[in-house]
Coordinates of C-alpha atoms in Angstrom, one line a residue:
M21 CA 245.6 45.5 46.3
A22 CA 245.9 48.7 44.3
E23 CA 243.3 51.4 44.7
N24 CA 242.5 51.2 40.9
D25 CA 241.8 47.5 41.4
I26 CA 239.4 48.1 44.3
T27 CA 237.5 50.8 42.2
F28 CA 237.4 48.4 39.3
Q29 CA 236.0 45.6 41.4
H30 CA 233.4 47.9 43.0
E31 CA 232.2 48.9 39.5
I32 CA 231.9 45.3 38.5
L33 CA 229.9 44.4 41.7
E34 CA 227.6 47.4 41.1
T35 CA 227.0 46.3 37.5
I36 CA 226.3 42.7 38.6
I37 CA 223.8 43.8 41.3
N38 CA 222.0 46.0 38.9
C39 CA 221.7 43.2 36.3
A40 CA 221.1 40.3 38.7
Y41 CA 218.1 41.9 40.4
E42 CA 215.5 44.3 39.0
W43 CA 215.4 46.2 42.3
I44 CA 217.3 45.9 45.6
V45 CA 217.4 47.8 48.8
V46 CA 219.5 47.4 52.0
V47 CA 218.7 48.8 55.4
D48 CA 220.7 49.0 58.6
E49 CA 219.6 47.9 62.1
K50 CA 217.4 51.0 62.5
G51 CA 215.6 50.6 59.2
R52 CA 217.6 53.4 57.4
I53 CA 218.5 52.8 53.8
I54 CA 222.2 52.3 53.2
Y55 CA 222.0 51.0 49.7
I56 CA 219.5 51.1 46.8
N57 CA 220.2 50.2 43.2
K58 CA 219.7 52.4 40.2
N59 CA 216.6 50.6 38.8
Y60 CA 214.7 50.9 42.1
C61 CA 215.5 54.6 42.3
E62 CA 214.2 55.2 38.8
F63 CA 211.0 53.3 39.6
L64 CA 210.5 55.4 42.7
G65 CA 211.3 58.6 40.8
K66 CA 214.0 59.7 43.3
N67 CA 217.7 60.3 43.3
R68 CA 219.8 57.9 45.2
E69 CA 221.5 60.7 47.1
E70 CA 218.2 61.9 48.6
I71 CA 217.2 58.4 49.6
I72 CA 220.4 57.1 51.4
G73 CA 220.1 57.7 55.1
K74 CA 216.3 58.0 55.2
H75 CA 214.1 55.6 57.1
V76 CA 212.7 53.0 54.6
T77 CA 209.1 53.9 55.5
E78 CA 209.6 57.4 54.2
V79 CA 210.7 56.1 50.8
I80 CA 208.9 52.8 50.0
E81 CA 205.2 52.5 50.6
N82 CA 203.8 49.5 52.6
T83 CA 207.4 48.3 53.2
R84 CA 208.2 45.7 55.9
M85 CA 211.9 46.0 55.8
H86 CA 212.1 47.7 59.2
I87 CA 210.0 44.9 60.6
V88 CA 212.3 42.2 59.3
V89 CA 215.2 44.0 61.0
Q90 CA 213.2 43.9 64.3
T91 CA 212.0 40.3 64.1
G92 CA 215.0 38.8 62.4
K93 CA 212.6 36.6 60.4
E94 CA 212.9 36.4 56.6
E95 CA 209.9 37.0 54.4
I96 CA 210.1 35.1 51.1
A97 CA 207.9 35.7 48.0
D98 CA 205.7 38.1 49.8
L99 CA 203.1 40.3 48.1
H100 CA 204.1 43.9 48.2
Y101 CA 201.5 46.6 47.0
I102 CA 203.4 49.6 45.6
K103 CA 202.3 52.3 43.2
G104 CA 199.1 50.6 42.2
N105 CA 200.6 47.1 41.6
Y106 CA 201.2 44.0 43.6
M107 CA 204.8 42.9 43.3
I108 CA 206.6 39.8 44.7
A109 CA 209.5 40.6 47.1
N110 CA 212.0 38.8 49.3
R111 CA 213.2 40.4 52.6
I112 CA 216.1 38.7 54.3
P113 CA 217.8 39.8 57.6
I114 CA 221.6 40.2 57.7
F115 CA 223.3 38.7 60.8
S116 CA 226.7 39.3 62.3
N117 CA 227.9 37.4 65.3
G118 CA 224.3 36.3 65.9
K119 CA 222.9 39.8 65.9
V120 CA 220.7 41.4 63.2
I121 CA 222.6 44.3 61.7
G122 CA 220.3 45.0 58.7
A123 CA 218.2 43.5 56.0
V124 CA 218.3 43.1 52.2
G125 CA 215.2 43.3 50.1
T126 CA 214.8 42.2 46.5
V127 CA 211.9 42.4 44.0
I128 CA 211.6 39.1 42.2
F129 CA 208.9 40.3 39.8
R130 CA 208.4 43.9 38.8
D131 CA 204.6 43.4 38.6
T132 CA 202.1 40.6 39.0
N133 CA 201.9 40.2 35.2
E134 CA 205.3 38.5 35.2
W135 CA 204.1 36.2 38.0
K136 CA 200.9 35.4 36.1
R137 CA 202.9 34.3 33.0
M138 CA 204.8 31.9 35.2
N139 CA 201.9 30.1 36.8
S140 CA 198.4 29.9 35.3
H141 CA 197.1 28.4 38.6
I142 CA 198.3 31.4 40.6
R143 CA 196.9 33.7 37.8
S144 CA 193.4 32.3 38.4
L145 CA 193.7 32.8 42.2
L146 CA 195.2 36.3 42.2
P147 CA 192.0 38.3 41.6
Q148 CA 190.4 36.5 44.6
L149 CA 193.5 37.2 46.6
Q150 CA 193.5 40.9 45.7
T151 CA 189.8 41.1 46.6
Y152 CA 190.4 39.5 49.9
L153 CA 193.3 41.8 50.7
Q154 CA 191.2 44.9 49.8
E155 CA 188.4 43.7 52.1
W156 CA 190.8 42.9 54.9
K157 CA 192.3 46.4 54.6
E158 CA 188.9 48.0 54.7
D159 CA 187.7 46.0 57.7
N160 CA 190.9 45.6 59.8
G161 CA 193.7 47.7 58.4
A162 CA 195.0 51.1 59.3
K163 CA 194.6 53.5 56.4
Y164 CA 197.2 56.2 57.2
T165 CA 200.9 56.3 57.4
L166 CA 203.4 59.0 58.5
Q167 CA 203.5 60.1 54.8
D168 CA 199.8 61.2 55.3
I169 CA 200.8 63.6 58.1
I170 CA 201.6 66.7 56.0
S171 CA 203.9 69.1 57.8
Q172 CA 207.2 71.0 57.7
S173 CA 207.2 72.5 61.2
K174 CA 209.9 71.4 63.7
Q175 CA 207.2 70.3 66.3
M176 CA 205.6 67.9 63.9
E177 CA 208.9 66.5 62.7
I178 CA 209.9 65.7 66.3
L179 CA 206.6 63.9 66.8
K180 CA 207.1 61.8 63.6
E181 CA 210.6 60.8 64.9
K182 CA 209.0 59.9 68.2
V183 CA 206.5 57.6 66.4
K184 CA 209.4 55.7 64.7
R185 CA 211.1 55.2 68.1
I186 CA 208.2 53.8 70.0
A187 CA 206.1 52.2 67.3
D188 CA 207.4 48.7 67.6
S189 CA 207.1 48.5 71.4
D190 CA 203.8 47.3 73.1
I191 CA 203.6 50.2 75.5
S192 CA 200.4 52.2 75.7
V193 CA 200.2 55.6 74.1
L194 CA 198.0 58.6 74.9
I195 CA 197.6 61.1 72.1
R196 CA 196.4 64.5 73.1
G197 CA 195.4 67.5 71.1
E198 CA 192.5 69.7 70.1
S199 CA 189.8 68.5 67.8
G200 CA 191.1 68.3 64.2
T201 CA 194.8 68.2 64.9
G202 CA 195.3 64.7 63.5
K203 CA 195.3 62.4 66.5
E204 CA 193.8 59.5 64.5
L205 CA 196.5 59.8 61.8
F206 CA 199.2 59.4 64.4
A207 CA 197.4 56.3 65.9
H208 CA 197.3 54.7 62.4
S209 CA 200.9 55.5 61.8
I210 CA 202.1 53.9 65.1
H211 CA 200.2 50.7 64.2
Q212 CA 201.6 50.7 60.6
L213 CA 205.2 50.9 61.8
S214 CA 204.8 48.2 64.5
S215 CA 205.3 44.5 64.3
R216 CA 201.5 44.2 64.7
S217 CA 200.9 46.0 61.4
S218 CA 199.7 42.8 59.7
K219 CA 197.1 42.3 62.5
P220 CA 193.8 44.2 63.0
F221 CA 193.6 47.9 63.8
I222 CA 190.3 48.5 65.5
K223 CA 188.9 52.0 66.2
V224 CA 186.4 52.7 68.9
N225 CA 184.9 56.1 69.4
C226 CA 184.1 56.1 73.2
G227 CA 182.0 59.2 72.9
A228 CA 179.8 58.0 70.0
I229 CA 178.6 54.7 71.5
P230 CA 175.6 54.9 73.9
E231 CA 176.7 54.2 77.5
H232 CA 174.4 51.1 77.9
L233 CA 175.9 49.5 74.8
L234 CA 179.6 50.3 75.4
E235 CA 180.4 47.2 77.4
S236 CA 179.0 44.8 74.9
E237 CA 180.7 46.7 72.0
L238 CA 184.1 46.5 73.7
F239 CA 183.9 43.1 75.3
G240 CA 181.2 41.3 73.3
Y241 CA 178.5 39.1 74.7
E242 CA 177.4 35.4 75.0
E243 CA 174.2 34.0 73.4
G244 CA 171.2 34.8 75.6
A245 CA 173.1 37.5 77.6
F246 CA 170.2 39.9 77.2
T247 CA 166.9 40.3 75.2
G248 CA 167.7 40.7 71.5
A249 CA 171.2 39.2 71.8
R250 CA 172.4 37.6 68.6
K251 CA 172.4 33.9 68.3
G252 CA 175.8 32.5 69.0
G253 CA 176.8 35.7 70.7
K254 CA 179.1 38.4 69.3
K255 CA 182.8 39.2 69.6
G256 CA 183.7 42.6 71.1
K257 CA 186.2 45.1 69.7
F258 CA 189.0 43.7 72.0
Q259 CA 188.6 40.2 70.6
L260 CA 188.5 41.5 67.1
A261 CA 191.7 43.4 67.8
D262 CA 193.5 40.4 69.3
G263 CA 197.1 40.4 68.2
G264 CA 196.8 43.9 66.8
T265 CA 196.0 47.4 68.1
I266 CA 192.8 49.0 69.5
F267 CA 192.4 52.8 69.2
L268 CA 190.2 54.2 71.9
D269 CA 189.3 57.7 70.6
E270 CA 187.7 60.2 72.9
I271 CA 188.6 58.1 76.0
G272 CA 187.8 61.1 78.2
D273 CA 184.1 60.4 77.4
M274 CA 184.2 56.8 78.8
P275 CA 181.9 56.4 81.8
L276 CA 183.6 55.5 85.1
H277 CA 182.2 52.0 85.4
M278 CA 183.8 51.2 82.0
Q279 CA 187.1 52.7 83.1
V280 CA 187.3 50.1 85.8
K281 CA 186.7 47.3 83.3
L282 CA 189.3 48.8 80.9
L283 CA 191.8 49.0 83.7
R284 CA 191.3 45.2 84.3
V285 CA 192.0 44.5 80.7
L286 CA 195.3 46.5 80.9
Q287 CA 196.3 44.7 84.1
E288 CA 195.2 41.2 83.5
K289 CA 195.2 41.1 79.6
E290 CA 191.8 39.4 79.6
I291 CA 188.2 40.4 79.1
E292 CA 184.8 39.1 80.3
P293 CA 182.1 39.1 77.6
V294 CA 178.6 40.1 78.9
G295 CA 176.8 37.0 80.2
A296 CA 180.0 34.9 80.1
T297 CA 181.1 32.7 83.0
K298 CA 184.8 32.8 82.2
T299 CA 187.3 35.3 80.9
V300 CA 189.0 35.4 77.5
S301 CA 192.7 36.2 77.1
V302 CA 193.5 39.0 74.6
D303 CA 196.8 40.4 73.3
V304 CA 196.1 44.0 72.4
R305 CA 198.1 47.2 72.3
I306 CA 196.1 50.2 73.4
I307 CA 196.4 53.6 71.8
A308 CA 194.1 56.2 73.3
A309 CA 193.3 59.8 72.3
T310 CA 191.4 62.7 73.9
N311 CA 191.0 66.4 73.7
R312 CA 189.6 66.6 77.2
P313 CA 191.6 67.9 80.3
L314 CA 192.1 64.5 82.0
E315 CA 194.0 66.0 84.9
K316 CA 191.1 68.3 85.8
M317 CA 188.7 65.4 85.3
I318 CA 190.7 63.3 87.8
E319 CA 190.4 66.1 90.4
E320 CA 186.6 66.1 89.7
K321 CA 186.5 62.3 90.1
R322 CA 185.3 61.9 86.5
F323 CA 188.4 60.0 85.3
R324 CA 190.3 57.3 87.2
E325 CA 193.8 58.3 88.2
D326 CA 195.1 54.7 88.0
L327 CA 193.8 54.3 84.4
Y328 CA 195.4 57.7 83.5
Y329 CA 198.8 56.4 84.4
R330 CA 198.2 53.1 82.7
I331 CA 197.4 54.7 79.3
N332 CA 199.7 57.7 79.6
V333 CA 203.0 55.6 79.4
V334 CA 204.1 57.5 76.3
P335 CA 202.3 60.9 75.9
F336 CA 201.9 62.5 72.5
I337 CA 200.8 66.1 72.5
I338 CA 199.9 67.4 69.0
P339 CA 200.2 71.2 68.8
P340 CA 197.2 73.1 67.4
L341 CA 197.6 74.6 63.9
R342 CA 197.8 78.2 65.3
E343 CA 201.1 77.1 67.0
R344 CA 202.7 75.9 63.8
P345 CA 201.8 78.5 61.1
E346 CA 204.6 77.2 58.9
D347 CA 202.4 74.2 58.2
I348 CA 199.4 76.2 56.8
R349 CA 200.8 76.8 53.3
V350 CA 201.9 73.2 52.7
L351 CA 198.6 71.9 54.1
T352 CA 196.6 74.3 51.9
Y353 CA 198.2 73.1 48.7
H354 CA 198.0 69.5 49.8
F355 CA 194.2 69.8 50.3
I356 CA 193.8 71.8 47.0
D357 CA 195.5 68.9 45.2
K358 CA 193.4 66.2 47.1
I359 CA 190.1 68.0 46.7
G360 CA 190.7 69.1 43.1
K361 CA 191.4 65.5 42.0
R362 CA 188.3 64.3 43.8
C363 CA 185.9 66.9 42.3
G364 CA 187.7 67.2 39.0
K365 CA 188.4 70.9 39.3
R366 CA 191.8 72.4 38.4
I367 CA 193.2 74.9 41.0
T368 CA 196.9 76.0 40.5
A369 CA 197.3 78.9 42.9
V370 CA 196.2 80.6 46.1
D371 CA 196.1 84.4 46.3
E372 CA 198.6 85.7 48.9
E373 CA 195.8 87.7 50.6
V374 CA 194.1 84.3 51.3
L375 CA 197.3 82.9 52.8
Q376 CA 197.6 86.1 54.9
I377 CA 194.0 85.5 56.2
F378 CA 194.9 81.9 56.9
S379 CA 197.9 83.0 58.9
Q380 CA 195.9 85.4 61.0
H381 CA 193.0 83.0 61.7
V382 CA 193.3 81.0 65.0
W383 CA 191.8 77.8 63.6
P384 CA 189.8 76.4 66.5
G385 CA 188.9 73.4 64.3
N386 CA 192.6 73.0 63.3
I387 CA 193.4 70.9 60.2
R388 CA 189.9 69.6 59.8
E389 CA 188.6 73.2 59.7
L390 CA 191.3 74.1 57.1
E391 CA 190.3 71.2 54.9
N392 CA 186.6 72.2 55.1
V393 CA 187.5 75.8 54.2
I394 CA 189.6 74.6 51.2
E395 CA 186.9 72.3 50.0
A396 CA 184.4 75.2 50.0
A397 CA 186.9 77.5 48.4
V398 CA 187.7 75.0 45.6
H399 CA 184.0 74.7 44.7
F400 CA 183.4 78.5 44.8
A401 CA 186.6 79.6 43.0
N402 CA 186.3 81.3 39.7
G403 CA 189.2 80.2 37.5
E404 CA 192.3 78.4 38.7
T405 CA 193.2 80.6 41.7
I406 CA 191.6 80.7 45.1
T407 CA 190.8 84.3 46.0
V408 CA 189.2 85.9 49.1
E409 CA 185.8 85.9 47.4
A410 CA 185.8 82.1 47.5
L411 CA 186.3 81.9 51.2
P412 CA 183.5 81.2 53.8
E413 CA 181.9 84.4 55.1
Y414 CA 183.2 84.0 58.7
L415 CA 186.8 84.1 57.5
K416 CA 186.2 87.2 55.3
T417 CA 184.5 89.1 58.1
N418 CA 186.9 88.1 60.9
T419 CA 190.2 88.9 59.3
V420 CA 191.1 91.5 61.8
Y421 CA 191.1 90.9 65.6
Q422 CA 190.9 93.5 68.3
L423 CA 194.0 92.4 70.2
E424 CA 194.3 95.2 72.7
G425 CA 193.5 94.2 76.3
K426 CA 192.7 90.5 75.3
T427 CA 194.6 87.4 76.1
L428 CA 195.1 84.6 73.6
K429 CA 192.6 82.5 75.6
Q430 CA 189.9 85.2 75.3
L431 CA 190.5 85.5 71.5
L432 CA 190.3 81.7 71.1
E433 CA 187.1 81.5 73.1
E434 CA 185.5 84.4 71.1
T435 CA 186.3 82.6 67.8
E436 CA 185.1 79.2 69.2
K437 CA 181.8 80.8 70.3
V438 CA 181.2 82.3 66.8
I439 CA 181.9 79.0 65.0
I440 CA 179.7 77.0 67.3
Q441 CA 176.9 79.5 66.8
K442 CA 177.3 79.3 63.0
S443 CA 177.4 75.5 63.1
L444 CA 174.2 75.3 65.2
A445 CA 172.5 77.8 62.9
L446 CA 173.6 75.8 59.8
H447 CA 172.2 72.6 61.2
K448 CA 169.0 74.1 62.5
N449 CA 170.1 73.8 66.2
D450 CA 170.6 70.0 65.8
K451 CA 173.4 69.7 68.4
L452 CA 174.5 66.1 67.3
K453 CA 174.9 67.2 63.6
A454 CA 176.7 70.3 64.6
A455 CA 179.1 68.3 66.9
K456 CA 179.8 65.8 64.1
A457 CA 180.4 68.6 61.5
L458 CA 182.9 70.2 63.9
G459 CA 184.6 66.9 64.8
I460 CA 183.9 67.0 68.5
S461 CA 182.0 64.7 70.8
K462 CA 178.3 65.1 71.9
S463 CA 179.4 65.8 75.5
A464 CA 181.9 68.4 74.3
I465 CA 179.4 70.5 72.3
Y466 CA 176.9 70.4 75.2
E467 CA 179.7 71.7 77.6
K468 CA 180.6 74.5 75.1
I469 CA 177.0 75.5 74.6
K470 CA 176.6 75.8 78.3
K471 CA 179.9 77.7 78.7
Y472 CA 179.0 80.3 76.1
G473 CA 175.3 80.6 77.1
L474 CA 174.1 79.4 73.7
D475 CA 171.3 77.2 75.1
N476 CA 168.8 80.0 75.3

């Protein structure tokens, strides 16, 4: 066949595809986009050249194409929420010699209005369905994806790639990093990219639940298990997460007797509700997070070594903001846009002197601290540019550090002490409020107060 004939036939096929389907996308066995038609690109507001080769989750929100590749199961007439609309989509795996080599996705209806016009019965049910989906997302769904992790540093891009590689397995993950680095965002993202994404994502803050209530919160209880127990009993977090993912935040604050029970869940895949006479099987993936030095806690007999190795199958260490200064500028403008929209204030620029101060600050509160600083600056800014005058006082008065003769650890401790002092003063020495404002646990702030002699 002549080369001109092949080119002609290719052009015909391209035209047919663009006309036959409103939108179409094809991914390979790893979920990377290998074809997307012109109309879909126009809707997404992207050039085809910049889309081809990217993982589909980076391009299409709430997509399940990568999951269809993994499961090999087609999804027909599925609701797909994208850019503020529910759309109706098909996702079909592509097989070769009995092996999945990719998947093709098509949008049947560009928006739910077309679907409504087809079927009045469905039209009457759709508002109820949308309300149900919204309630389900609020109660059980993870809120964040990889797109919510704003960065351009090499360290963070490596971590994002690691998420994509391990997300669909069931192995336990331990996310470590200082307070405010974004541990929860990574936990949400792992769940969203897994085959469990349609199942519950349940978060438990192990440091926020009183010790005497933690067992019943995690494992539930039977009717009459204790005085005040709810009639009919109550399901615990593990039962609520069955089939999905449970995120154990601040696992380093979990008491030893609960660590033993958690270890049993990991080993036996079953729980025993308080007051129950038999166990209940659960299928749950565990993602844990901590900013505590678990290895040191093991030496001090405050954390079980066997549990550590069970949850630390895949370790994630998120670098603090001071170790990735190239992320400060992009995060600053991201928060300006986010906060500006929320409070209705237009900010278009940041003074270079402000960015210089940001680059010199050590950010003991990391990204959470940066967001709080930007929120204050947006409200105090005069005009459309954030200047030094709009910054909190502690940043304006601590722009120059006496570096000579001091290690990085000493500098960080000095800054941390000042911030804790200011937080305690701001909250009239209410330690729980100060801890919450700084995004650290109750036990962590008590330890730091003792360390820096602030309890006088």
